[in-house]
Amino acid sequence: MASFTLFLFALLFTLLPTAFGQTWTSCNPLNTTNCPVDNALGTNATFNWNGTMADSKLWNTTAGTVQWTEHGGEFIINGRGDSPTIQSTFYIFFGVVSVIMKAATGQGVVSSIVLESDDLDEVDWEFLGGNQTHVETNYFGKGNTTSYDRAIYYPVANPQNEFHNYTVHWTSATIEWWIDDNMVRTLKYEDAVGGKNFPQTPMNIRLGIWAGGDKANSNGTIEWAGGLVDYHGGPYTMTVQEVYVQDFTSGKEYSYGDETGDFQSIKVTNGTSKAVAEISAPHGVSGHWKALSNTAHIAIIASASGSALLAFLAIIFCCIKQRRAGRREFAEIEAQREKEAAELVEYKRQMAAGNFSQSSSMNNRF
Ligand SMILES: *[C@@H]1O[C@H](CO)[C@@H](O)[C@H](O)[C@H]1NC(C)=O
Ligand SMILES: *[C@@H]1O[C@H](CO)[C@@H](O)[C@H](O)[C@H]1NC(C)=O
Ligand SMILES: *[C@@H]1O[C@H](CO)[C@@H](O)[C@H](O)[C@H]1NC(C)=O
Ligand SMILES: *[C@@H]1O[C@H](CO)[C@@H](O)[C@H](O)[C@H]1NC(C)=O
Ligand SMILES: *[C@@H]1O[C@H](CO)[C@@H](O)[C@H](O)[C@H]1NC(C)=O
Ligand SMILES: *[C@@H]1O[C@H](CO)[C@@H](O)[C@H](O)[C@H]1NC(C)=O
Ligand SMILES: *[C@@H]1O[C@H](CO)[C@@H](O)[C@H](O)[C@H]1NC(C)=O
Ligand SMILES: *[C@@H]1O[C@H](CO)[C@@H](O)[C@H](O)[C@H]1NC(C)=O
Ligand SMILES: *[C@@H]1O[C@H](CO)[C@@H](O)[C@H](O)[C@H]1NC(C)=O
């Protein structure tokens, strides 16, 4: 009976979407001083996605599903309407963002790295699937889209087949775009309409893929994206191996002091940010637990409770899940399972060593 309760608990755990932190409706600080504060990163951090999935307290999946594999976070377009996207729950107020990634192939398919603030300052990298020689850099200030003449394309070797390091180095004076070890573009504050169009407010980080070449889009967008997407030619996959983020400000929260959108108006609240607390949380068992797949969670509970029935149900769940994985390569599933198996062994070792924080880490989720 007790183990059956555990099973239901585990099932619930897999079905309920996890919702951490605060939620808010989007709010433009240029129109009101009542917008919610921005949680700061307030430190530097490396997110390796080629071995673990993103921490959902720090990264919110805002559309679709990201596949976590040994290669990295995979953002995949399998068919019409797919546009997996992930967004940091933290903001940086000037800093560095390096993304080690491989763009997706496919005419009309757009892979992107976007830094975006609440008042729509924006710094971009956009990769067009049909263009194997260039990457686009762009920026917007305060959502000013009266012209689209700020985009500049730079040469890059084989962005769809090779991992490259795309870095934005952002201060109140300049924005630099780097491809690997080469700085390709610099924007000075004064050169962006005397600063008016210069991105200067706390930004979060968004990574994603979308079909710029969908037939429902405007002709201009389709043309920019390089033509219509052939949905039968996919899957089209953008792979993010690593994200490094450094916040040049070390604070707890950022807020807008007035409606100017000027960096001088941004208020920094001192203290430890939620992100720092999460990053420095002990990543013992609970860290492992979080990184494990749902199948592994059930398997752990099954073996811990010693129930053959549960083990059987875990296998069934695993197989249903595996069928759902559909187009994922068999080899990839195998690799994933091997990794889970290794983590399971480590988890059991820690359990045997007397660390039983697993149940409390589960309780935290409800
Ligand atoms: C995560 O994204 C969803 C969908 O956009 C949104 O409703 C939710 O508020 C976000 N949560 C956080 C913590 O940002
Ligand atoms: C801000 O207010 C202006 C004027 O009322 C309005 O046109 C604009 O759409 C608003 N922007 C946002 C993001 O709410
Ligand atoms: C953060 O930056 C410091 C100083 O530059 C460096 O020593 C440290 O390794 C960095 N931490 C991470 C997680 O990258
Ligand atoms: C993950 O990628 C980093 C570089 O971004 C590399 O150093 C590391 O070895 C990779 N890990 C695995 C498990 O492939
Ligand atoms: C890729 O983009 C560059 C810069 O816009 C352009 O010169 C080149 O023709 C494009 N290549 C393809 C195949 O569209
Ligand atoms: C928007 O940007 C254009 C240049 O692209 C500039 O001429 C114009 O003054 C800007 N508008 C505002 C309100 O800053
Ligand atoms: C990415 O490129 C930047 C700029 O050249 C560099 O500072 C950083 O160390 C690079 N990151 C990795 C992981 O190679
Ligand atoms: C878009 O392009 C198609 C094909 O070139 C053309 O038939 C259609 O009229 C265009 N629509 C607009 C709104 O320009
Ligand atoms: C916040 O911290 C900074 C640097 O540590 C300090 O100069 C400033 O006075 C602090 N502000 C408040 C309101 O405590």
Short mmCIF file of C-alpha atoms and ligand atoms in Angstrom, two decimals:
data_model
loop_
_atom_site.label_atom_id
_atom_site.label_comp_id
_atom_site.label_asym_id
_atom_site.label_seq_id
_atom_site.Cartn_x
_atom_site.Cartn_y
_atom_site.Cartn_z
CA MET A 1 0.00 0.00 0.00
CA ALA A 2 2.74 2.38 0.98
CA SER A 3 4.66 1.63 -2.17
CA PHE A 4 1.55 2.17 -4.27
CA THR A 5 1.18 5.61 -2.71
CA LEU A 6 4.80 6.21 -3.60
CA PHE A 7 4.06 5.21 -7.15
CA LEU A 8 1.11 7.60 -7.42
CA PHE A 9 3.34 10.25 -5.97
CA ALA A 10 5.95 9.54 -8.60
CA LEU A 11 3.35 9.54 -11.36
CA LEU A 12 2.02 12.88 -10.19
CA PHE A 13 5.55 14.14 -10.12
CA THR A 14 6.00 13.26 -13.77
CA LEU A 15 2.67 14.73 -14.89
CA LEU A 16 2.60 18.00 -13.01
CA PRO A 17 4.41 20.85 -14.65
CA THR A 18 6.97 22.23 -12.23
CA ALA A 19 6.46 25.89 -11.45
CA PHE A 20 9.15 27.65 -9.48
CA GLY A 21 9.66 31.21 -8.53
CA GLN A 22 7.38 34.07 -9.19
CA THR A 23 5.34 34.51 -12.31
CA TRP A 24 4.28 37.81 -13.79
CA THR A 25 2.59 39.18 -16.83
CA SER A 26 4.83 41.06 -19.19
CA CYS A 27 5.01 44.67 -18.21
CA ASN A 28 6.74 47.52 -20.03
CA PRO A 29 8.58 49.81 -17.56
CA LEU A 30 8.42 52.64 -20.09
CA ASN A 31 4.66 52.82 -19.47
CA THR A 32 4.44 52.23 -15.74
CA THR A 33 6.65 52.23 -12.68
CA ASN A 34 4.72 49.27 -11.24
CA CYS A 35 6.44 46.47 -13.10
CA PRO A 36 7.77 43.52 -11.07
CA VAL A 37 11.49 43.58 -10.30
CA ASP A 38 13.98 41.64 -12.39
CA ASN A 39 15.78 38.88 -10.50
CA ALA A 40 19.51 39.36 -10.99
CA LEU A 41 22.04 36.71 -11.88
CA GLY A 42 24.56 38.73 -9.84
CA THR A 43 27.46 36.37 -10.56
CA ASN A 44 29.02 34.38 -13.39
CA ALA A 45 27.99 30.85 -14.20
CA THR A 46 28.63 28.12 -16.73
CA PHE A 47 25.70 26.00 -17.82
CA ASN A 48 26.85 22.75 -19.42
CA TRP A 49 23.92 21.24 -21.23
CA ASN A 50 25.82 18.36 -22.81
CA GLY A 51 25.57 16.29 -19.64
CA THR A 52 22.72 17.71 -17.60
CA MET A 53 19.40 19.31 -18.33
CA ALA A 54 18.87 22.99 -17.56
CA ASP A 55 17.92 23.81 -13.98
CA SER A 56 14.25 24.80 -14.22
CA LYS A 57 14.70 27.37 -11.49
CA LEU A 58 17.14 29.23 -13.71
CA TRP A 59 15.80 28.43 -17.17
CA ASN A 60 12.13 28.48 -18.11
CA THR A 61 10.95 26.63 -21.19
CA THR A 62 8.48 29.07 -22.71
CA ALA A 63 7.53 27.08 -25.82
CA GLY A 64 7.71 23.42 -26.80
CA THR A 65 10.20 21.00 -25.29
CA VAL A 66 13.97 21.00 -25.32
CA GLN A 67 15.56 17.54 -25.67
CA TRP A 68 18.45 17.04 -23.26
CA THR A 69 21.07 14.78 -24.78
CA GLU A 70 24.76 14.11 -24.43
CA HIS A 71 25.33 16.60 -27.28
CA GLY A 72 23.55 19.43 -25.51
CA GLY A 73 20.11 20.99 -25.34
CA GLU A 74 18.45 20.20 -28.65
CA PHE A 75 15.86 22.62 -30.02
CA ILE A 76 14.04 20.72 -32.75
CA ILE A 77 11.53 21.56 -35.46
CA ASN A 78 9.84 18.29 -36.39
CA GLY A 79 6.79 19.84 -37.96
CA ARG A 80 4.68 22.95 -38.36
CA GLY A 81 4.14 24.91 -35.15
CA ASP A 82 7.29 23.68 -33.39
CA SER A 83 9.42 26.44 -31.87
CA PRO A 84 11.09 25.23 -28.67
CA THR A 85 12.38 28.18 -26.68
CA ILE A 86 14.04 28.59 -23.31
CA GLN A 87 14.53 31.77 -21.29
CA SER A 88 16.65 32.60 -18.28
CA THR A 89 14.66 33.49 -15.17
CA PHE A 90 17.55 35.82 -14.25
CA TYR A 91 18.69 39.11 -15.72
CA ILE A 92 22.11 40.65 -16.19
CA PHE A 93 22.82 44.37 -16.04
CA PHE A 94 25.76 44.51 -18.45
CA GLY A 95 27.90 41.44 -18.80
CA VAL A 96 29.03 38.59 -21.02
CA VAL A 97 27.00 35.85 -22.69
CA SER A 98 28.84 33.08 -24.55
CA VAL A 99 26.85 30.35 -26.26
CA ILE A 100 28.62 27.29 -27.67
CA MET A 101 26.20 26.01 -30.26
CA LYS A 102 25.49 24.54 -33.66
CA ALA A 103 22.69 26.13 -35.68
CA ALA A 104 19.90 24.19 -37.35
CA THR A 105 19.90 23.40 -41.06
CA GLY A 106 16.84 23.93 -43.26
CA GLN A 107 15.79 26.77 -45.51
CA GLY A 108 13.60 29.22 -43.60
CA VAL A 109 14.59 27.81 -40.21
CA VAL A 110 15.97 30.41 -37.78
CA SER A 111 18.13 29.55 -34.76
CA SER A 112 18.58 32.42 -32.38
CA ILE A 113 20.32 33.82 -29.33
CA VAL A 114 18.50 36.85 -27.95
CA LEU A 115 19.20 39.15 -25.01
CA GLU A 116 15.98 40.99 -24.20
CA SER A 117 14.96 43.51 -21.56
CA ASP A 118 11.51 44.35 -20.19
CA ASP A 119 11.41 47.59 -22.19
CA LEU A 120 12.48 45.75 -25.35
CA ASP A 121 16.17 46.52 -25.63
CA GLU A 122 17.51 43.62 -27.62
CA VAL A 123 20.81 42.11 -28.78
CA ASP A 124 20.66 39.26 -31.30
CA TRP A 125 22.42 36.51 -33.12
CA GLU A 126 20.29 34.87 -35.83
CA PHE A 127 21.29 31.88 -37.90
CA LEU A 128 19.42 31.11 -41.10
CA GLY A 129 19.33 27.39 -41.85
CA GLY A 130 19.81 27.99 -45.56
CA ASN A 131 22.91 30.11 -45.11
CA GLN A 132 26.04 28.12 -44.37
CA THR A 133 28.46 31.04 -44.55
CA HIS A 134 27.10 33.93 -42.48
CA VAL A 135 25.48 34.78 -39.17
CA GLU A 136 23.38 37.87 -38.54
CA THR A 137 23.97 40.24 -35.63
CA ASN A 138 21.39 42.83 -34.67
CA TYR A 139 20.14 45.08 -31.89
CA PHE A 140 17.12 47.17 -30.97
CA GLY A 141 16.68 49.94 -28.40
CA LYS A 142 13.40 50.32 -26.49
CA GLY A 143 11.54 48.30 -29.09
CA ASN A 144 12.24 50.85 -31.80
CA THR A 145 11.55 49.04 -35.03
CA THR A 146 11.13 52.06 -37.27
CA SER A 147 13.97 50.64 -39.31
CA TYR A 148 15.56 47.25 -39.74
CA ASP A 149 18.86 48.57 -40.98
CA ARG A 150 20.96 47.59 -37.99
CA ALA A 151 21.50 43.97 -38.98
CA ILE A 152 25.01 43.08 -40.09
CA TYR A 153 26.05 39.64 -41.36
CA TYR A 154 29.47 38.16 -40.61
CA PRO A 155 31.25 35.18 -42.09
CA VAL A 156 31.48 32.04 -39.98
CA ALA A 157 32.67 28.58 -41.00
CA ASN A 158 29.94 25.98 -41.31
CA PRO A 159 27.69 27.15 -38.44
CA GLN A 160 25.22 24.29 -38.97
CA ASN A 161 27.86 21.57 -38.70
CA GLU A 162 30.42 22.95 -36.30
CA PHE A 163 30.10 24.24 -32.78
CA HIS A 164 31.18 27.86 -32.42
CA ASN A 165 31.38 30.23 -29.49
CA TYR A 166 29.10 33.24 -30.01
CA THR A 167 29.81 35.90 -27.42
CA VAL A 168 28.22 39.23 -26.58
CA HIS A 169 30.30 41.53 -24.38
CA TRP A 170 28.02 44.30 -23.16
CA THR A 171 28.86 47.44 -21.16
CA SER A 172 27.20 50.84 -20.82
CA ALA A 173 29.65 52.15 -23.42
CA THR A 174 29.86 49.40 -26.07
CA ILE A 175 28.44 46.13 -27.28
CA GLU A 176 30.85 43.67 -28.87
CA TRP A 177 29.89 40.59 -30.82
CA TRP A 178 32.58 37.85 -30.89
CA ILE A 179 32.73 34.69 -32.99
CA ASP A 180 35.19 32.36 -31.25
CA ASP A 181 38.32 34.46 -30.67
CA ASN A 182 37.46 37.22 -33.11
CA MET A 183 35.59 40.38 -32.33
CA VAL A 184 33.46 41.01 -35.41
CA ARG A 185 31.34 43.99 -34.43
CA THR A 186 31.37 46.90 -31.99
CA LEU A 187 28.48 49.24 -31.31
CA LYS A 188 29.25 52.40 -29.36
CA TYR A 189 26.63 54.02 -27.18
CA GLU A 190 26.81 57.31 -29.07
CA ASP A 191 26.49 55.62 -32.44
CA ALA A 192 23.04 54.26 -31.59
CA VAL A 193 21.13 57.53 -32.18
CA GLY A 194 23.10 59.26 -29.42
CA GLY A 195 22.38 56.38 -27.05
CA LYS A 196 18.59 56.40 -27.57
CA ASN A 197 18.72 53.08 -29.43
CA PHE A 198 21.50 51.59 -27.30
CA PRO A 199 20.48 48.48 -25.31
CA GLN A 200 21.10 49.48 -21.68
CA THR A 201 18.53 47.87 -19.38
CA PRO A 202 18.70 44.49 -17.55
CA MET A 203 18.34 41.65 -20.01
CA ASN A 204 17.43 38.00 -19.84
CA ILE A 205 18.66 35.37 -22.29
CA ARG A 206 16.45 33.52 -24.76
CA LEU A 207 17.53 30.64 -26.93
CA GLY A 208 15.29 29.06 -29.50
CA ILE A 209 14.42 27.98 -32.99
CA TRP A 210 11.50 29.03 -35.15
CA ALA A 211 10.16 28.79 -38.67
CA GLY A 212 10.72 32.25 -40.14
CA GLY A 213 9.82 30.67 -43.46
CA ASP A 214 6.36 29.47 -42.46
CA LYS A 215 3.79 30.30 -45.10
CA ALA A 216 1.67 32.14 -42.51
CA ASN A 217 4.42 34.73 -42.02
CA SER A 218 4.70 37.96 -43.97
CA ASN A 219 6.52 37.90 -47.28
CA GLY A 220 9.24 40.07 -45.80
CA THR A 221 9.88 37.62 -42.98
CA ILE A 222 9.84 34.62 -45.32
CA GLU A 223 12.24 36.37 -47.67
CA TRP A 224 14.55 37.34 -44.79
CA ALA A 225 14.47 33.77 -43.47
CA GLY A 226 15.65 32.53 -46.86
CA GLY A 227 12.43 31.02 -48.19
CA LEU A 228 9.68 28.62 -47.17
CA VAL A 229 10.41 25.80 -44.70
CA ASP A 230 10.13 22.26 -46.06
CA TYR A 231 8.56 20.49 -43.08
CA HIS A 232 9.20 17.09 -44.66
CA GLY A 233 12.95 17.68 -44.78
CA GLY A 234 13.43 17.81 -41.01
CA PRO A 235 13.98 17.36 -38.18
CA TYR A 236 15.91 20.63 -37.97
CA THR A 237 17.97 20.81 -34.80
CA MET A 238 19.79 23.61 -33.03
CA THR A 239 22.19 22.21 -30.40
CA VAL A 240 23.41 24.25 -27.43
CA GLN A 241 26.36 22.67 -25.64
CA GLU A 242 27.25 25.36 -23.16
CA VAL A 243 26.12 28.79 -22.02
CA TYR A 244 28.41 31.05 -19.99
CA VAL A 245 26.87 34.12 -18.41
CA GLN A 246 28.60 36.83 -16.43
CA ASP A 247 26.67 39.63 -14.77
CA PHE A 248 28.83 42.75 -14.40
CA THR A 249 26.55 43.89 -11.57
CA SER A 250 26.41 41.92 -8.36
CA GLY A 251 22.98 42.54 -6.94
CA LYS A 252 19.84 40.77 -5.89
CA GLU A 253 17.29 42.56 -8.07
CA TYR A 254 17.09 45.24 -10.73
CA SER A 255 14.22 47.68 -11.13
CA TYR A 256 13.37 50.73 -13.22
CA GLY A 257 13.51 53.97 -11.24
CA ASP A 258 11.55 55.91 -13.85
CA GLU A 259 10.09 55.59 -17.35
CA THR A 260 13.16 56.74 -19.32
CA GLY A 261 14.71 53.33 -19.91
CA ASP A 262 18.14 54.91 -19.30
CA PHE A 263 20.73 52.77 -17.57
CA GLN A 264 21.27 55.53 -14.99
CA SER A 265 17.65 55.01 -13.88
CA ILE A 266 18.13 51.32 -13.05
CA LYS A 267 18.11 50.60 -9.32
CA VAL A 268 20.17 47.74 -7.95
CA THR A 269 18.96 46.05 -4.77
CA ASN A 270 21.86 44.67 -2.76
CA GLY A 271 21.84 41.13 -1.48
CA THR A 272 22.06 37.54 -2.64
CA SER A 273 20.11 36.81 -5.79
CA LYS A 274 17.82 33.80 -6.11
CA ALA A 275 20.09 32.63 -8.90
CA VAL A 276 23.18 32.72 -6.66
CA ALA A 277 21.28 30.83 -3.98
CA GLU A 278 20.26 28.19 -6.51
CA ILE A 279 23.69 27.89 -8.13
CA SER A 280 25.42 27.51 -4.78
CA ALA A 281 22.82 25.12 -3.36
CA PRO A 282 24.41 21.79 -2.47
CA HIS A 283 24.24 19.70 -5.59
CA GLY A 284 24.52 16.37 -3.85
CA VAL A 285 21.64 13.97 -4.12
CA SER A 286 19.05 16.63 -4.84
CA GLY A 287 21.15 17.89 -7.73
CA HIS A 288 21.43 14.41 -9.12
CA TRP A 289 17.77 13.86 -8.52
CA LYS A 290 16.89 16.96 -10.51
CA ALA A 291 19.10 15.93 -13.39
CA LEU A 292 17.53 12.51 -13.63
CA SER A 293 14.75 11.69 -16.06
CA ASN A 294 11.26 10.87 -14.86
CA THR A 295 11.80 7.24 -15.80
CA ALA A 296 14.85 7.13 -13.57
CA HIS A 297 12.89 8.77 -10.76
CA ILE A 298 10.28 6.02 -10.90
CA ALA A 299 12.94 3.36 -11.19
CA ILE A 300 14.67 4.70 -8.09
CA ILE A 301 11.46 4.71 -6.11
CA ALA A 302 10.65 1.24 -7.40
CA SER A 303 13.96 -0.23 -6.42
CA ALA A 304 14.09 1.66 -3.13
CA SER A 305 10.71 0.29 -2.15
CA GLY A 306 11.66 -3.13 -3.43
CA SER A 307 8.46 -3.61 -5.36
CA ALA A 308 8.50 -5.81 -8.42
CA LEU A 309 5.17 -4.33 -9.49
CA LEU A 310 6.62 -0.84 -9.42
CA ALA A 311 9.67 -1.95 -11.35
CA PHE A 312 7.34 -3.45 -13.93
CA LEU A 313 5.31 -0.22 -14.15
CA ALA A 314 8.54 1.74 -14.49
CA ILE A 315 9.51 -0.38 -17.46
CA ILE A 316 6.08 0.12 -19.06
CA PHE A 317 6.32 3.86 -18.48
CA CYS A 318 9.80 3.82 -19.94
CA CYS A 319 8.59 2.07 -23.08
CA ILE A 320 5.63 4.38 -23.58
CA LYS A 321 7.99 7.29 -23.16
CA GLN A 322 10.44 5.75 -25.54
CA ARG A 323 7.79 5.30 -28.21
CA ARG A 324 6.78 8.92 -27.69
CA ALA A 325 10.36 9.92 -28.34
CA GLY A 326 9.45 9.08 -31.94
CA ARG A 327 12.08 10.48 -34.20
CA ARG A 328 14.90 10.50 -31.70
CA GLU A 329 17.72 8.27 -32.80
CA PHE A 330 17.93 4.91 -31.10
CA ALA A 331 21.60 5.43 -30.36
CA GLU A 332 20.81 8.67 -28.62
CA ILE A 333 18.24 7.03 -26.37
CA GLU A 334 20.78 4.36 -25.56
CA ALA A 335 23.37 6.99 -24.63
CA GLN A 336 20.83 8.81 -22.50
CA ARG A 337 19.89 5.62 -20.71
CA GLU A 338 23.51 4.79 -20.05
CA LYS A 339 23.96 8.19 -18.48
CA GLU A 340 20.85 7.71 -16.36
CA ALA A 341 22.07 4.31 -15.31
CA ALA A 342 25.37 5.80 -14.19
CA GLU A 343 23.55 8.47 -12.22
CA LEU A 344 21.30 5.86 -10.68
CA VAL A 345 24.35 3.96 -9.45
CA GLU A 346 25.75 7.17 -7.98
CA TYR A 347 22.41 7.95 -6.37
CA LYS A 348 22.21 4.51 -4.78
CA ARG A 349 25.78 4.88 -3.54
CA GLN A 350 24.86 8.14 -1.81
CA MET A 351 21.69 6.61 -0.37
CA ALA A 352 23.77 3.79 1.03
CA ALA A 353 26.10 6.39 2.53
CA GLY A 354 23.15 7.60 4.57
CA ASN A 355 21.98 10.62 2.64
CA PHE A 356 18.20 10.45 2.38
CA SER A 357 17.36 14.00 1.35
CA GLN A 358 15.48 12.60 -1.65
CA SER A 359 12.07 12.71 0.01
CA SER A 360 12.55 16.28 1.17
CA SER A 361 13.65 17.31 -2.27
CA MET A 362 10.45 15.79 -3.62
CA ASN A 363 8.34 17.51 -1.02
CA ASN A 364 9.83 20.82 -2.06
CA ARG A 365 8.10 20.44 -5.37
CA PHE A 366 4.58 20.42 -4.00
C1 LIG B 1 7.69 30.51 -17.56
O1 LIG B 1 7.11 30.67 -18.83
C2 LIG B 1 5.70 30.57 -18.82
C3 LIG B 1 5.22 30.57 -20.26
O2 LIG B 1 5.68 31.70 -20.94
C4 LIG B 1 5.13 31.71 -18.00
O3 LIG B 1 3.74 31.62 -17.94
C5 LIG B 1 5.71 31.64 -16.60
O4 LIG B 1 5.29 32.76 -15.87
C6 LIG B 1 7.23 31.62 -16.64
N1 LIG B 1 7.75 31.39 -15.31
C7 LIG B 1 8.79 32.07 -14.84
C8 LIG B 1 9.26 31.68 -13.48
O5 LIG B 1 9.34 32.96 -15.46
C1 LIG B 2 2.95 51.92 -23.92
O1 LIG B 2 2.06 53.00 -24.02
C2 LIG B 2 1.90 53.50 -25.34
C3 LIG B 2 1.05 54.72 -25.29
O2 LIG B 2 -0.08 54.52 -24.48
C4 LIG B 2 1.29 52.40 -26.21
O3 LIG B 2 1.17 52.84 -27.53
C5 LIG B 2 2.19 51.19 -26.17
O4 LIG B 2 1.60 50.12 -26.88
C6 LIG B 2 2.44 50.75 -24.75
N1 LIG B 2 3.44 49.70 -24.78
C7 LIG B 2 3.31 48.62 -24.06
C8 LIG B 2 4.38 47.60 -24.25
O5 LIG B 2 2.38 48.44 -23.30
C1 LIG B 3 33.79 33.55 -12.55
O1 LIG B 3 34.78 34.52 -12.78
C2 LIG B 3 35.92 34.35 -11.96
C3 LIG B 3 36.81 35.54 -12.16
O2 LIG B 3 36.84 35.91 -13.51
C4 LIG B 3 36.59 33.04 -12.32
O3 LIG B 3 37.69 32.81 -11.50
C5 LIG B 3 35.61 31.90 -12.14
O4 LIG B 3 36.15 30.70 -12.61
C6 LIG B 3 34.33 32.18 -12.90
N1 LIG B 3 33.35 31.18 -12.54
C7 LIG B 3 32.70 30.47 -13.47
C8 LIG B 3 31.69 29.52 -12.93
O5 LIG B 3 32.90 30.58 -14.65
C1 LIG B 4 30.65 19.34 -22.69
O1 LIG B 4 31.16 20.46 -23.41
C2 LIG B 4 32.32 21.05 -22.83
C3 LIG B 4 32.69 22.23 -23.65
O2 LIG B 4 31.59 23.08 -23.86
C4 LIG B 4 33.43 20.03 -22.79
O3 LIG B 4 34.53 20.59 -22.14
C5 LIG B 4 32.97 18.80 -22.05
O4 LIG B 4 33.94 17.80 -22.12
C6 LIG B 4 31.69 18.26 -22.64
N1 LIG B 4 31.19 17.16 -21.83
C7 LIG B 4 30.75 16.03 -22.38
C8 LIG B 4 30.21 15.03 -21.40
O5 LIG B 4 30.76 15.84 -23.59
C1 LIG B 5 24.30 34.31 -46.65
O1 LIG B 5 24.27 35.63 -46.14
C2 LIG B 5 25.19 36.51 -46.75
C3 LIG B 5 25.06 37.85 -46.06
O2 LIG B 5 23.76 38.32 -46.13
C4 LIG B 5 24.89 36.61 -48.24
O3 LIG B 5 25.86 37.42 -48.86
C5 LIG B 5 24.90 35.22 -48.86
O4 LIG B 5 24.51 35.31 -50.22
C6 LIG B 5 23.95 34.33 -48.12
N1 LIG B 5 24.03 32.97 -48.65
C7 LIG B 5 22.95 32.31 -48.99
C8 LIG B 5 23.20 30.92 -49.50
O5 LIG B 5 21.83 32.78 -48.95
C1 LIG B 6 14.07 55.01 -33.70
O1 LIG B 6 15.21 54.71 -34.48
C2 LIG B 6 15.44 55.58 -35.58
C3 LIG B 6 16.69 55.11 -36.29
O2 LIG B 6 16.60 53.76 -36.64
C4 LIG B 6 15.63 57.00 -35.10
O3 LIG B 6 15.74 57.84 -36.21
C5 LIG B 6 14.44 57.43 -34.25
O4 LIG B 6 14.69 58.70 -33.70
C6 LIG B 6 14.21 56.43 -33.14
N1 LIG B 6 13.02 56.76 -32.40
C7 LIG B 6 13.02 56.94 -31.09
C8 LIG B 6 11.70 57.27 -30.48
O5 LIG B 6 14.02 56.84 -30.42
C1 LIG B 7 34.14 32.25 -25.91
O1 LIG B 7 34.67 33.39 -26.54
C2 LIG B 7 35.01 34.45 -25.64
C3 LIG B 7 35.47 35.62 -26.49
O2 LIG B 7 36.55 35.25 -27.29
C4 LIG B 7 36.08 33.96 -24.66
O3 LIG B 7 36.37 35.00 -23.76
C5 LIG B 7 35.58 32.75 -23.93
O4 LIG B 7 36.59 32.22 -23.13
C6 LIG B 7 35.13 31.69 -24.92
N1 LIG B 7 34.51 30.59 -24.20
C7 LIG B 7 34.84 29.31 -24.38
C8 LIG B 7 34.13 28.32 -23.56
O5 LIG B 7 35.70 28.98 -25.17
C1 LIG B 8 3.68 37.48 -51.21
O1 LIG B 8 4.36 36.78 -52.23
C2 LIG B 8 3.52 36.01 -53.05
C3 LIG B 8 4.38 35.21 -54.00
O2 LIG B 8 5.46 35.97 -54.49
C4 LIG B 8 2.54 36.94 -53.78
O3 LIG B 8 1.66 36.16 -54.56
C5 LIG B 8 1.75 37.72 -52.73
O4 LIG B 8 0.91 38.64 -53.38
C6 LIG B 8 2.67 38.43 -51.80
N1 LIG B 8 1.87 39.03 -50.72
C7 LIG B 8 2.11 40.24 -50.29
C8 LIG B 8 1.22 40.70 -49.17
O5 LIG B 8 2.99 40.96 -50.74
C1 LIG B 9 24.97 48.27 -1.94
O1 LIG B 9 26.28 47.75 -2.04
C2 LIG B 9 27.21 48.67 -2.57
C3 LIG B 9 28.53 47.98 -2.80
O2 LIG B 9 28.73 46.95 -1.88
C4 LIG B 9 27.34 49.86 -1.60
O3 LIG B 9 28.24 50.80 -2.13
C5 LIG B 9 25.97 50.49 -1.42
O4 LIG B 9 26.04 51.49 -0.45
C6 LIG B 9 24.94 49.46 -1.00
N1 LIG B 9 23.61 50.07 -1.03
C7 LIG B 9 22.74 49.91 -0.06
C8 LIG B 9 21.43 50.61 -0.23
O5 LIG B 9 22.96 49.21 0.91
#
